[in-house]
CSV table of C-alpha atoms in Angstrom, one decimal:
chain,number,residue,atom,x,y,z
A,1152,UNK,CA,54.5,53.9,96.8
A,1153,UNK,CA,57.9,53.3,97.8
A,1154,UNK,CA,60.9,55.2,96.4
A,1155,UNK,CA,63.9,53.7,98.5
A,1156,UNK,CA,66.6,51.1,96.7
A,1157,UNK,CA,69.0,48.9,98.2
A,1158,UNK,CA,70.8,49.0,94.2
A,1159,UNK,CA,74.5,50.4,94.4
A,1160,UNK,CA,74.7,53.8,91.7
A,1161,UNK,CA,76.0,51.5,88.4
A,1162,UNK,CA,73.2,49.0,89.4
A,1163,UNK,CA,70.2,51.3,89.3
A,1164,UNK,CA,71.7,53.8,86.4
A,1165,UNK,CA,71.5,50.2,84.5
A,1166,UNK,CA,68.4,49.1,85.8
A,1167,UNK,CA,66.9,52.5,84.7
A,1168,UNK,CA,68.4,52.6,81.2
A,1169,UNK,CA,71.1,55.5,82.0
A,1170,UNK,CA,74.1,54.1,80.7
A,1171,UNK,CA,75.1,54.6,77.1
A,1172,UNK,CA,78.9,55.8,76.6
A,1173,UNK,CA,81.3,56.6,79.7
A,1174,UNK,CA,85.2,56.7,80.5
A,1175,UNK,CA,84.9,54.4,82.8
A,1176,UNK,CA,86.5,51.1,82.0
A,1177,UNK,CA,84.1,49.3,84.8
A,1178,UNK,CA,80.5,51.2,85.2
A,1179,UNK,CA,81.4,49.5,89.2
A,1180,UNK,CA,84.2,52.3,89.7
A,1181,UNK,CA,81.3,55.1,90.1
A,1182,UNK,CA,79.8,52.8,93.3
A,1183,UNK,CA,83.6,53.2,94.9
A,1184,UNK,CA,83.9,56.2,95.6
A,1185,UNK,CA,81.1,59.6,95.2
A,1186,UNK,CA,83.0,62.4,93.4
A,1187,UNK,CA,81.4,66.3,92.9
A,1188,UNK,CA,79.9,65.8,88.6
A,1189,UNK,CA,78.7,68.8,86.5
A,1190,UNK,CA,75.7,68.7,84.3
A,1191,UNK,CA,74.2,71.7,82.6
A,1192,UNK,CA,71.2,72.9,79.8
A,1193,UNK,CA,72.2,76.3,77.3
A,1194,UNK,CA,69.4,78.8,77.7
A,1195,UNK,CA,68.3,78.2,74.3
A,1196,UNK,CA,64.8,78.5,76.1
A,1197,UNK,CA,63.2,80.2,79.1
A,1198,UNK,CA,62.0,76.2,80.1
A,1199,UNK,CA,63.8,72.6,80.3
A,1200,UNK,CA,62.0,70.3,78.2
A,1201,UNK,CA,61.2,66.4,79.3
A,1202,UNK,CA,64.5,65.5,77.4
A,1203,UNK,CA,66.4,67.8,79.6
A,1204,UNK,CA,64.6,66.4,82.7
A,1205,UNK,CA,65.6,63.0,81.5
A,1206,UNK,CA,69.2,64.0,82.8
A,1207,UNK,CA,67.8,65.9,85.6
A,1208,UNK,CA,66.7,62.7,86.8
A,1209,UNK,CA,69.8,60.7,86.1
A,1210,UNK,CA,71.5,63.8,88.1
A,1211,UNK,CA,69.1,63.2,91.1
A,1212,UNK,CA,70.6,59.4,90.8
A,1213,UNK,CA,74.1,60.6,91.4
A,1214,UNK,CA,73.0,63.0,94.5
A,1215,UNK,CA,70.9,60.0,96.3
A,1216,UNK,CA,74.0,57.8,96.1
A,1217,UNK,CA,76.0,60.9,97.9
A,1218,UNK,CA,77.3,62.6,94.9
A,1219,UNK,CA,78.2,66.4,94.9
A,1220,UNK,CA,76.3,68.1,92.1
A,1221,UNK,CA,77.5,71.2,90.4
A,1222,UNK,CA,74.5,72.3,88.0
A,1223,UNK,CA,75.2,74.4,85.1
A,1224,UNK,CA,73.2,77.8,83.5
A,1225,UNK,CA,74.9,77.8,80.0
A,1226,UNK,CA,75.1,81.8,79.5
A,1227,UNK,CA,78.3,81.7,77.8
A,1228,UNK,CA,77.5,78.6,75.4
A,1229,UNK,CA,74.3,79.5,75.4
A,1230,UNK,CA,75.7,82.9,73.4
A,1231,UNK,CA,76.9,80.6,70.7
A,1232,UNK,CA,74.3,77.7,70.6
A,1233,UNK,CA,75.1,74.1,70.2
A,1234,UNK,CA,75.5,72.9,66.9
A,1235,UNK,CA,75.3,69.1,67.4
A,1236,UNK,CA,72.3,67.8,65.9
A,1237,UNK,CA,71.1,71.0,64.0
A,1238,UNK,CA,71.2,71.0,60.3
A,1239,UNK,CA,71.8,74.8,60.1
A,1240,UNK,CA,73.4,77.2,61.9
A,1241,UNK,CA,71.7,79.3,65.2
A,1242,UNK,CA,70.1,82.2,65.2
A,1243,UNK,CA,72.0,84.5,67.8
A,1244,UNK,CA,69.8,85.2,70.4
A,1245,UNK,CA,69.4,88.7,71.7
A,1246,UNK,CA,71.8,89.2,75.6
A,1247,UNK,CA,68.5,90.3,77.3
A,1248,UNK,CA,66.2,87.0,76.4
A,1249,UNK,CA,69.9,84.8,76.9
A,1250,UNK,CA,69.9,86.6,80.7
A,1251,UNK,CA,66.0,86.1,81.0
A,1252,UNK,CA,66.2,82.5,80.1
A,1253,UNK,CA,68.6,81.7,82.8
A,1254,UNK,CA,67.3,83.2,85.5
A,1255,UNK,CA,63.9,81.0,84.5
A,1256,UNK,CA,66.5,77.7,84.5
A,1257,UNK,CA,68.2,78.4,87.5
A,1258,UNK,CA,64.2,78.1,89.1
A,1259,UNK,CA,63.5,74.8,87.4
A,1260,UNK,CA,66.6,73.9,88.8
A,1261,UNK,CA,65.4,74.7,91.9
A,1262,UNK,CA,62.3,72.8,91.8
A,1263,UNK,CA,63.2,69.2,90.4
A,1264,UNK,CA,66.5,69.4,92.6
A,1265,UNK,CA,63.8,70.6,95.5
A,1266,UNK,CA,65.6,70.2,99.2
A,1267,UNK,CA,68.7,68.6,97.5
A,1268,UNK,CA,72.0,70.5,97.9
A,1269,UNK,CA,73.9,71.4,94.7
A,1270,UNK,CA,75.8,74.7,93.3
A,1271,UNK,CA,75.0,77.4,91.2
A,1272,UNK,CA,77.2,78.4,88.3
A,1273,UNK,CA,76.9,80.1,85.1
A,1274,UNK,CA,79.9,79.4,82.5
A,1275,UNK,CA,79.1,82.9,81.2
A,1276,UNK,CA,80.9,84.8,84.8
A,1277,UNK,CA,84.4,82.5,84.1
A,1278,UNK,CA,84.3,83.4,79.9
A,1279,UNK,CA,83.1,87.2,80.0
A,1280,UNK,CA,86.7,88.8,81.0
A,1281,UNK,CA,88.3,85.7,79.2
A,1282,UNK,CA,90.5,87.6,76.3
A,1283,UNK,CA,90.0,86.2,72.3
A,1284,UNK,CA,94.0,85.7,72.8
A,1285,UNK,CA,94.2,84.3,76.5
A,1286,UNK,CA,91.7,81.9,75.0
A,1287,UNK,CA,93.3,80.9,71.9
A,1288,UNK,CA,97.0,80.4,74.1
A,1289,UNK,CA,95.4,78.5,77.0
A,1290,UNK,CA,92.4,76.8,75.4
A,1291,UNK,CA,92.4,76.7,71.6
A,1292,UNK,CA,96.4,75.5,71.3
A,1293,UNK,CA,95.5,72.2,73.0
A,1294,UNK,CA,92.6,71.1,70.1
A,1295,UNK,CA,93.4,69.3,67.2
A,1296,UNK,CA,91.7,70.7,64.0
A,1297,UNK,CA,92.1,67.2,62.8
A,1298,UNK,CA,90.4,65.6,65.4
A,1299,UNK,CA,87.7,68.3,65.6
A,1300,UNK,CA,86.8,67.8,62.2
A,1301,UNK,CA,86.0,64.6,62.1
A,1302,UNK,CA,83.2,65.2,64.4
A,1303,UNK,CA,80.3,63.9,63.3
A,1304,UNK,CA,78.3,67.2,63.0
A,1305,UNK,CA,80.8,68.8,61.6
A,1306,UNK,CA,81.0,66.5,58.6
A,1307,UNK,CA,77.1,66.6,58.2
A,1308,UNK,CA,77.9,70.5,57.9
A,1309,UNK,CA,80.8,70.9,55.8
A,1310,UNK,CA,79.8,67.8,53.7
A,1311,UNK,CA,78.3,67.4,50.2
A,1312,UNK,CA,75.0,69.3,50.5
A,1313,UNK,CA,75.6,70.6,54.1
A,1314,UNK,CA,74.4,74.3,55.1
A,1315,UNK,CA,78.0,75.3,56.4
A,1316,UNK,CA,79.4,75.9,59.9
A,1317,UNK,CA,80.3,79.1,61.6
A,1318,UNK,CA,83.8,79.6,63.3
A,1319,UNK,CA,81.4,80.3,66.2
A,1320,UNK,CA,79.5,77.2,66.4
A,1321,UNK,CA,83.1,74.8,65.3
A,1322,UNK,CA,84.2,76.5,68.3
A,1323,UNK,CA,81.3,74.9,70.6
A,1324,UNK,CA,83.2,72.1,71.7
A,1325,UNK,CA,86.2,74.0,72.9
A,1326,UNK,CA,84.2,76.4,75.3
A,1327,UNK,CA,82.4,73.7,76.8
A,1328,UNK,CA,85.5,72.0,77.2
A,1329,UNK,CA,87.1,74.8,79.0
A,1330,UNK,CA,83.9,74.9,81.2
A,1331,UNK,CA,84.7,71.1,82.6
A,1332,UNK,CA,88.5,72.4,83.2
A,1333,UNK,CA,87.5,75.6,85.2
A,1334,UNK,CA,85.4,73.5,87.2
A,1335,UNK,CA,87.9,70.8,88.2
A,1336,UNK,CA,90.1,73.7,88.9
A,1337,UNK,CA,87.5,75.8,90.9
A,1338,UNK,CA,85.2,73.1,92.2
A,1339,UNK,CA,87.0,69.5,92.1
A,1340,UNK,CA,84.7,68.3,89.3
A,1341,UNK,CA,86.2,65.4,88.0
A,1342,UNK,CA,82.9,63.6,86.2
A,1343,UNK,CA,80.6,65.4,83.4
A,1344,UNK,CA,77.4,63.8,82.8
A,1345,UNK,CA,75.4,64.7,79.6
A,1346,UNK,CA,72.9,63.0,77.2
A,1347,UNK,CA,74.6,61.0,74.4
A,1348,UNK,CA,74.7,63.6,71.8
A,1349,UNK,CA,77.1,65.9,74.2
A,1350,UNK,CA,79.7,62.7,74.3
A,1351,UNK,CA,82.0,65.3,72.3
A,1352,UNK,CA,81.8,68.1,73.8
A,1353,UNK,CA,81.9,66.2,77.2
A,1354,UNK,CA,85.2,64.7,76.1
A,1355,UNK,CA,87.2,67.9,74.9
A,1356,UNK,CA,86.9,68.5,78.8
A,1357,UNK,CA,88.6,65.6,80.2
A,1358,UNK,CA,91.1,65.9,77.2
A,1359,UNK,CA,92.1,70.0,78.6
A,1360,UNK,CA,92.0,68.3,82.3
A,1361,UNK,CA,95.0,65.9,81.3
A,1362,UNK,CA,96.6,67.8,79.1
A,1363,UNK,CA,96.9,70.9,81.5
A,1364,UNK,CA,96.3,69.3,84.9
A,1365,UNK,CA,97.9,65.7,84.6
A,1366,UNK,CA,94.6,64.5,86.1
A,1367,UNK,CA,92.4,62.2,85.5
A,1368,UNK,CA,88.5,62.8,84.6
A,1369,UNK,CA,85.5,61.1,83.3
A,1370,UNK,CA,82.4,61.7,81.6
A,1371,UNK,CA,79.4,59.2,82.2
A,1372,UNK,CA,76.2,59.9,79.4
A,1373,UNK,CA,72.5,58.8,79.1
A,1374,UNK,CA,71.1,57.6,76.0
A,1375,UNK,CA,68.2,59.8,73.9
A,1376,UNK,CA,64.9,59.0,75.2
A,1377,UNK,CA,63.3,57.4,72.2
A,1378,UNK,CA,59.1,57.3,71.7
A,1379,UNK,CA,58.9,53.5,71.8
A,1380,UNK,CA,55.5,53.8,69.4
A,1381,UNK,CA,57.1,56.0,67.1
A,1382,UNK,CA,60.8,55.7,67.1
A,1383,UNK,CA,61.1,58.9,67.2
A,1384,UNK,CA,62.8,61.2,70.1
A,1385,UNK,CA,60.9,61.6,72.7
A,1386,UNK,CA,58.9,64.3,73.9
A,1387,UNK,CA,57.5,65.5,70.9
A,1388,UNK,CA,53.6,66.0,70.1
A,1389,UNK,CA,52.5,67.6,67.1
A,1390,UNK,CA,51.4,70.8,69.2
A,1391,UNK,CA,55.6,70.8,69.7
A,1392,UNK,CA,57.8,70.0,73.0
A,1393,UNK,CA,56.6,68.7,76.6
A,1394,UNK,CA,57.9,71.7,78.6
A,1395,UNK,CA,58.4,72.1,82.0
A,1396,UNK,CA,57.3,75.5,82.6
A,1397,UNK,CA,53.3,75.4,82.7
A,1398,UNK,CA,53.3,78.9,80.3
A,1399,UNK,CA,54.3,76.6,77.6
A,1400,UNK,CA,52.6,73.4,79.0
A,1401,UNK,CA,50.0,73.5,81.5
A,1402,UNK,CA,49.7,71.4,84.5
A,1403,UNK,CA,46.9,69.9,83.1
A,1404,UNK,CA,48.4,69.2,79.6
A,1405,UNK,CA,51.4,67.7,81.0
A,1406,UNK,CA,49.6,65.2,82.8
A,1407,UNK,CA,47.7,64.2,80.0
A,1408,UNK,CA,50.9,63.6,77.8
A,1409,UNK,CA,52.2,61.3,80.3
A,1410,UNK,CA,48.4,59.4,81.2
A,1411,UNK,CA,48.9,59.1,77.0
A,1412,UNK,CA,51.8,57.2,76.4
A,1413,UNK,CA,51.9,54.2,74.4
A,1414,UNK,CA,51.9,51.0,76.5
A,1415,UNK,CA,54.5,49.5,75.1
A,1416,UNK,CA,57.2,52.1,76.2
A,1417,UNK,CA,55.5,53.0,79.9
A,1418,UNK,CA,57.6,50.8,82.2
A,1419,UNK,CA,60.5,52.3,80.6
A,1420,UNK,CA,59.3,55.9,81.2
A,1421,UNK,CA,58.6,55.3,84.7
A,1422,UNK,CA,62.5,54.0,85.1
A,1423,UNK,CA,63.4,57.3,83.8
A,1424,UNK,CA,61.1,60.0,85.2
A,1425,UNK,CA,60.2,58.3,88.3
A,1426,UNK,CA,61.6,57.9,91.6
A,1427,UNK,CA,59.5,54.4,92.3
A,1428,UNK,CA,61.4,52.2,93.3
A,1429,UNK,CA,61.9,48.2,91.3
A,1430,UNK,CA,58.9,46.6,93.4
A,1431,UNK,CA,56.5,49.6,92.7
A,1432,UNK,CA,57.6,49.4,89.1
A,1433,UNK,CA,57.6,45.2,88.9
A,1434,UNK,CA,53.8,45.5,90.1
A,1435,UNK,CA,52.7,48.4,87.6
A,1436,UNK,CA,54.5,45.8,85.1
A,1437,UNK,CA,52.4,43.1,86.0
A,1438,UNK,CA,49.2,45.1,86.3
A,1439,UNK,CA,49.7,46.5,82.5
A,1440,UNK,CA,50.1,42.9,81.2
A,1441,UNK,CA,47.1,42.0,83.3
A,1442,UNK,CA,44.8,44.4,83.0
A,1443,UNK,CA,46.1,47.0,80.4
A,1444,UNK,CA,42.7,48.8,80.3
A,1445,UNK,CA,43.3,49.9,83.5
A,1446,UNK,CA,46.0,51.9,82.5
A,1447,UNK,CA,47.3,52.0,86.1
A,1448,UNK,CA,51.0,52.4,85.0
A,1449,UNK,CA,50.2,55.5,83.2
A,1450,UNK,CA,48.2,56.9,86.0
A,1451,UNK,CA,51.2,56.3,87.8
A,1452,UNK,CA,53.6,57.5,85.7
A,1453,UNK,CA,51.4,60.9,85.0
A,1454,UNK,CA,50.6,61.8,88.9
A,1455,UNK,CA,54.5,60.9,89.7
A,1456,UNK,CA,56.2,62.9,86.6
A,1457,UNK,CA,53.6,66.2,87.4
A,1458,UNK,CA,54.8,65.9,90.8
A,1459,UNK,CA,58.5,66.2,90.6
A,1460,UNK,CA,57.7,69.0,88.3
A,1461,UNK,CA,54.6,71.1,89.5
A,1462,UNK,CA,54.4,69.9,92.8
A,1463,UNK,CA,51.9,67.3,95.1
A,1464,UNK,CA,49.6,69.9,95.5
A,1465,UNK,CA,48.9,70.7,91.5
A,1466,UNK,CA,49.6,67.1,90.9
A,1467,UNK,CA,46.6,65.9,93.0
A,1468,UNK,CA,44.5,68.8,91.1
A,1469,UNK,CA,45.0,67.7,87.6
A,1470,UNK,CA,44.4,64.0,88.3
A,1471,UNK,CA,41.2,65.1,89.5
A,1472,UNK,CA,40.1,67.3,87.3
A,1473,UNK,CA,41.3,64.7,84.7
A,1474,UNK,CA,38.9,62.3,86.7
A,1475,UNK,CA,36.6,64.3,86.1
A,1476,UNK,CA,36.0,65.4,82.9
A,1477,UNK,CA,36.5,61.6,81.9
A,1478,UNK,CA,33.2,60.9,84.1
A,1479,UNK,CA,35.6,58.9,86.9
A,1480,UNK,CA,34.4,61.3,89.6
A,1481,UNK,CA,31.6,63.9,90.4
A,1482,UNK,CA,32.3,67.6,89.8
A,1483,UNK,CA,31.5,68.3,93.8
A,1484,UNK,CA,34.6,66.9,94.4
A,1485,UNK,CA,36.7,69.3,93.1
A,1486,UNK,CA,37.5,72.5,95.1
A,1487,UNK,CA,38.4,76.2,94.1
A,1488,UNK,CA,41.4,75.3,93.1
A,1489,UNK,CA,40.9,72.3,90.6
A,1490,UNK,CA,38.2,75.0,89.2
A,1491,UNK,CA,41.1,77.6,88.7
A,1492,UNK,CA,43.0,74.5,87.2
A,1493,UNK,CA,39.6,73.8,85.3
A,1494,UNK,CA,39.1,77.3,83.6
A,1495,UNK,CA,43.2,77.2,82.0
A,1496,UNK,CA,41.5,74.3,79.7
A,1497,UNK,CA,37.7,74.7,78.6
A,1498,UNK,CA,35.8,77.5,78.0
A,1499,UNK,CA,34.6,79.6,81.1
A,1500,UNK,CA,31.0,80.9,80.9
A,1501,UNK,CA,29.8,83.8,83.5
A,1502,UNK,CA,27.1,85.7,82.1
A,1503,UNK,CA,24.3,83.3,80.6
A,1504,UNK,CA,21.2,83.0,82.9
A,1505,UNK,CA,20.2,79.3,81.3
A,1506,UNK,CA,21.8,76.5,80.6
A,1507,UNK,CA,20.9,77.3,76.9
A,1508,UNK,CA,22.9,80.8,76.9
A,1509,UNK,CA,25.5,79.0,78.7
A,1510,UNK,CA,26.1,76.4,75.7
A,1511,UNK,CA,26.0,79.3,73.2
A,1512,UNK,CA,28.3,81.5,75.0
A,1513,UNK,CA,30.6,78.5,75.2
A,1514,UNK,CA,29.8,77.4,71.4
A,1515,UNK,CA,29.0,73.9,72.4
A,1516,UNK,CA,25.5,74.9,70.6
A,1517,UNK,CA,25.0,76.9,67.4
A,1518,UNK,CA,21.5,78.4,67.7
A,1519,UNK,CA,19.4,78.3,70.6
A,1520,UNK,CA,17.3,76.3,68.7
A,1521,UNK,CA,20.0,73.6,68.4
A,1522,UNK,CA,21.0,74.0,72.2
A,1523,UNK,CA,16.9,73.5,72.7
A,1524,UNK,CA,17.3,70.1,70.9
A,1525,UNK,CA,20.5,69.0,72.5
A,1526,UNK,CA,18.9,69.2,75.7
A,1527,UNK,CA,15.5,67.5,75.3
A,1528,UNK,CA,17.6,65.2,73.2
A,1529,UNK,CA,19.7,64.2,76.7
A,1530,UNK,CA,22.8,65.3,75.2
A,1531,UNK,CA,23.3,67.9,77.8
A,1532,UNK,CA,24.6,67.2,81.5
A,1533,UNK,CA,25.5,70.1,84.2
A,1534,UNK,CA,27.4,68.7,86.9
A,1535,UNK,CA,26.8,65.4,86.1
A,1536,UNK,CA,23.3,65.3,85.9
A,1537,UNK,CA,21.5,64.7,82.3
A,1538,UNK,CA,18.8,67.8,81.9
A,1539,UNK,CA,15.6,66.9,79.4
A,1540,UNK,CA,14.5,70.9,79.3
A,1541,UNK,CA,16.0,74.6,79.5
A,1542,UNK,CA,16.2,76.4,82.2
A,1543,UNK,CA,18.4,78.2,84.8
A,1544,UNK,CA,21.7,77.3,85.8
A,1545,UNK,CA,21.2,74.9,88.7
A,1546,UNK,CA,24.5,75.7,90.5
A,1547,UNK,CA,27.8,77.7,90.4
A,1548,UNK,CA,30.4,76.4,89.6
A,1549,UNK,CA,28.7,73.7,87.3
A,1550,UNK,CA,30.2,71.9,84.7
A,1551,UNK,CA,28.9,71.7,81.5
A,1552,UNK,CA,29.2,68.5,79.2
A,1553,UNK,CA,27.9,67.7,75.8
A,1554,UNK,CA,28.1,64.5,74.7
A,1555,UNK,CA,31.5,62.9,75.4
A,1556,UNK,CA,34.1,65.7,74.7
A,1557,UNK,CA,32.7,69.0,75.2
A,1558,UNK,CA,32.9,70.7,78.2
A,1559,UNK,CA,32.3,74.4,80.2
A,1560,UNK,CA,32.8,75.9,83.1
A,1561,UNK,CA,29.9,77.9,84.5
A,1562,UNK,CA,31.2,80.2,86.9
C-alpha cells in the first residue's frame, strides 16, 4: 500500500482530523515555512498509550513535511503530575519508578519515530538546579492568578463539591510553560503541539515567550480520539488502556483491539494511526461499504498500527497466528516464532502423551471421561484435523481446538 502524499502539512493534518485549537490565524501559515516544534508525554507510566501515539503520529506529520522535532521525557512535570482532567489530586510517584519510566519512553520514542531524526530532552535536567526563588522571580511573576484560575480544571477543583487542588498541581501550568520558553531559548522551538486538553498549558508557554523574549510562538493541538461506538475516549477496553509496551499489551492483544473496532469509526482510525495514504484509505472506504464482512479496513488498520509499533516482523506473526486460530489458515504455516507468539495467549501443554491428557492439562476437558466424549463427539481438532478417538499426539507443535474458542498449544 502506498504511504506517499502530494497534500501540503495544513491539508493532510485536516484531512486526517488533527486540527482542533491553534494560534495560527490561517492553518496555511504552517505549509510556509518548517519551524523546529516540541511535543512531549509525563512519565506517569513506563508505556505511551494509543492516545499518546495519536500525537505521535500527528508529530510524524510535521517531520515528513521537513519539520524539526524536539521530543519531550517529562521528568520534571512528570514529579508533579498533570492535573487537567483528573478529579483528584496525584499520587507522588516514587524518583526511582519517575527515572525508570523515562528511560522506557525515551525507547518508544525511538521506535515509532524509527530512522526519523529528532532530539532528546528531559525538562527535569533544565528544572533540577532551578532555585524555588529564581523560579518564582523569572517564571511565577509573569502569571496571572486571575487568569490561572479561571482554568477550567481548576474551577472543577476548587468548585462546589470539588476534591481541592495542591499548590503543586496549580503550579502545572507554569512549569510546562517554562519548558516551551527554555526550549525556544536553547533549541529555537517556536511551535508546541499537544492534544486538546494541554491547549493551557501549551499557551502559558507562548505567553513567557512574548512576554520575556518579544517573540512570537504558536501552539497547534489535536483533538481527543473519541470511540465512535461509544462516545467515549478512545483506547479504553474494559481490561483498561491499549498500551504500547507488549508487558502491558501483547503483540497479539493489540492487534486484536484494532481488527475489533467498530465499523463506523475505522476509516477515521486509519487517518490517525496510519501512514496510508488518501487512495489506500478511499478504497478500504469503499470496500467496508461494499463488503463490510470482509472487514478488510480493519485488517488493515490492525497489521498497519502493530507495525509502527512492534515492528513488520511481529506484525506479520500476529496476523497469522490471528489467521489461524480463527480457521483462515492451517497451523503448518506458522513457524517457531508465531508458536513463541502463540504460547503468550493459550495454554501451553508439554507433558500429556494423548490428546486426552493434553485437553485435561489444558482444562479444555473436565474428566477424561468428558475429553473421551468430546472427541468421539467431533468436538476435538489437532492441527486442523477433526479426531473421532483418543490417542497419541499426532505432531509437535499441534494445536489444539475445541469447538470454536478453545484452543492449546502442544509443545
Amino acid at each position: 500500500m502506498s504511504k506517499q502524499t502530494d497534500m501540503t502539512l495544513s491539508e493532510e493534518l485536516a484531512w486526517r482530523g488533527f486540527v482542533n485549537q491553534s494560534t495560527f490565524a490561517d492553518t496555511a501559515e504552517l505549509d510556509k515555512e518548517t519551524r523546529t516544534f516540541y511535543w512531549g508525554v509525563d512519565p506517569s507510566a513506563d508505556s505511551m498509550t494509543v492516545g499518546n501515539f495519536a500525537m505521535a503520529m500527528m508529530a510524524r506529520h510535521f517531520m515528513n513535511h521537513g519539520y524539526k522535532a524536539v521530543l519531550l521525557v517529562g521528568g520534571a512535570t512528570g514529579m508533579i503530575g498533570d492535573p487537567d482532567g483528573k478529579a483528584e489530586e496525584r499520587s507522588l510517584r516514587p524518583l526511582e519508578e519517575i527515572e525508570h519510566n523515562k528511560k522506557a519512553i525515551a525507547a518508544q520514542y525511538d521506535r515509532v519515530f524509527d530512522g526519523m531524526p529528532f532530539t532528546l530532552v528531559d525538562n527535569y535536567d533544565w528544572f533540577r538546579d532551578m532555585g524555588y526563588l529564581n523560579f518564582l522571580r523569572d517564571v511565577g511573576k509573569h502569571f496571572s492568578m486571575t487568569q490561572l484560575l479561571q482554568r477550567d480544571f481548576v474551577q472543577n477543583r476548587i468548585g462546589e463539591g470539588g476534591a481541592g487542588i495542591s499548590y503543586a498541581e496549580f503550579s502545572y501550568s507554569l512549569i510546562q510553560g517554562y519548558d516551551f520558553l527554555h526550549l525556544f531559548r536553547k533549541h529555537g522551538v517556536t511551535l508546541q503541539i499537544a492534544a486538546s486538553d494541554q491547549w493551557g498549558n501549551s499557551i502559558s508557554g507562548t505567553n513567557l515567550i512574548r512576554k520575556l523574549e518579544g517573540a512570537q510562538a504558536h501552539v497547534w493541538t489535536g483533538p481527543l480520539i473519541i470511540n465512535a461506538a461509544t462516545g467515549k475516549k478512545f483506547g479504553k477496553t474494559e481490561d483498561g488502556a491499549i498500551w504500547l509496551d507488549e508487558k502491558k499489551t501483547s503483540v497479539y492483544k493489540f492487534y486484536q483491539f484494532w481488527l475489533n473496532v467498530d465499523d463506523r469509526g475505522v476509516i477515521h482510525y486509519l487517518k490517525i494511526y496510519t501512514l496510508l495514504s488518501p487512495d489506500d484509505i478511499t478504497r478500504l472506504e469503499h470496500s467496508l461499504q461494499q463488503n463490510p464482512g470482509a472487514r478488510e479496513a480493519q485488517k488493515a488498520l490492525a497489521y498497519e498500527v502493530t507495525k509502527l509499533v512492534h515492528g513488520e516482523a511481529r506484525a506479520e506473526s500476529v496476523r497469522r497466528v490471528s489467521e489461524v486460530l480463527f480457521g483462515k489458515r492451517a497451523f503448518a504455516d506458522l513457524d517457531a516464532a508465531d508458536h513463541d507468539e502463540l504460547a503468550k495467549e493459550i495454554p501451553v501443554v508439554t507433558e500429556a502423551e494423548t490428546v486426552g491428557e493434553a485437553l485435561l492439562a489444558a482444562q479444555l476437558a473436565t474428566s477424561s471421561s468428558e475429553a473421551r466424549r468430546l472427541i468421539s463427539g467431533g468436538g476435538i481438532s489437532v492441527s486442523g484435523e477433526k479426531l473421532t478417538e483418543d490417542g497419541p499426539v499426532p505432531s509437535r507443535p499441534a494445536l489444539l481446538k475445541r469447538g470454536k474458542n478453545g484452543f492449546a498449544l502442544i509443545r
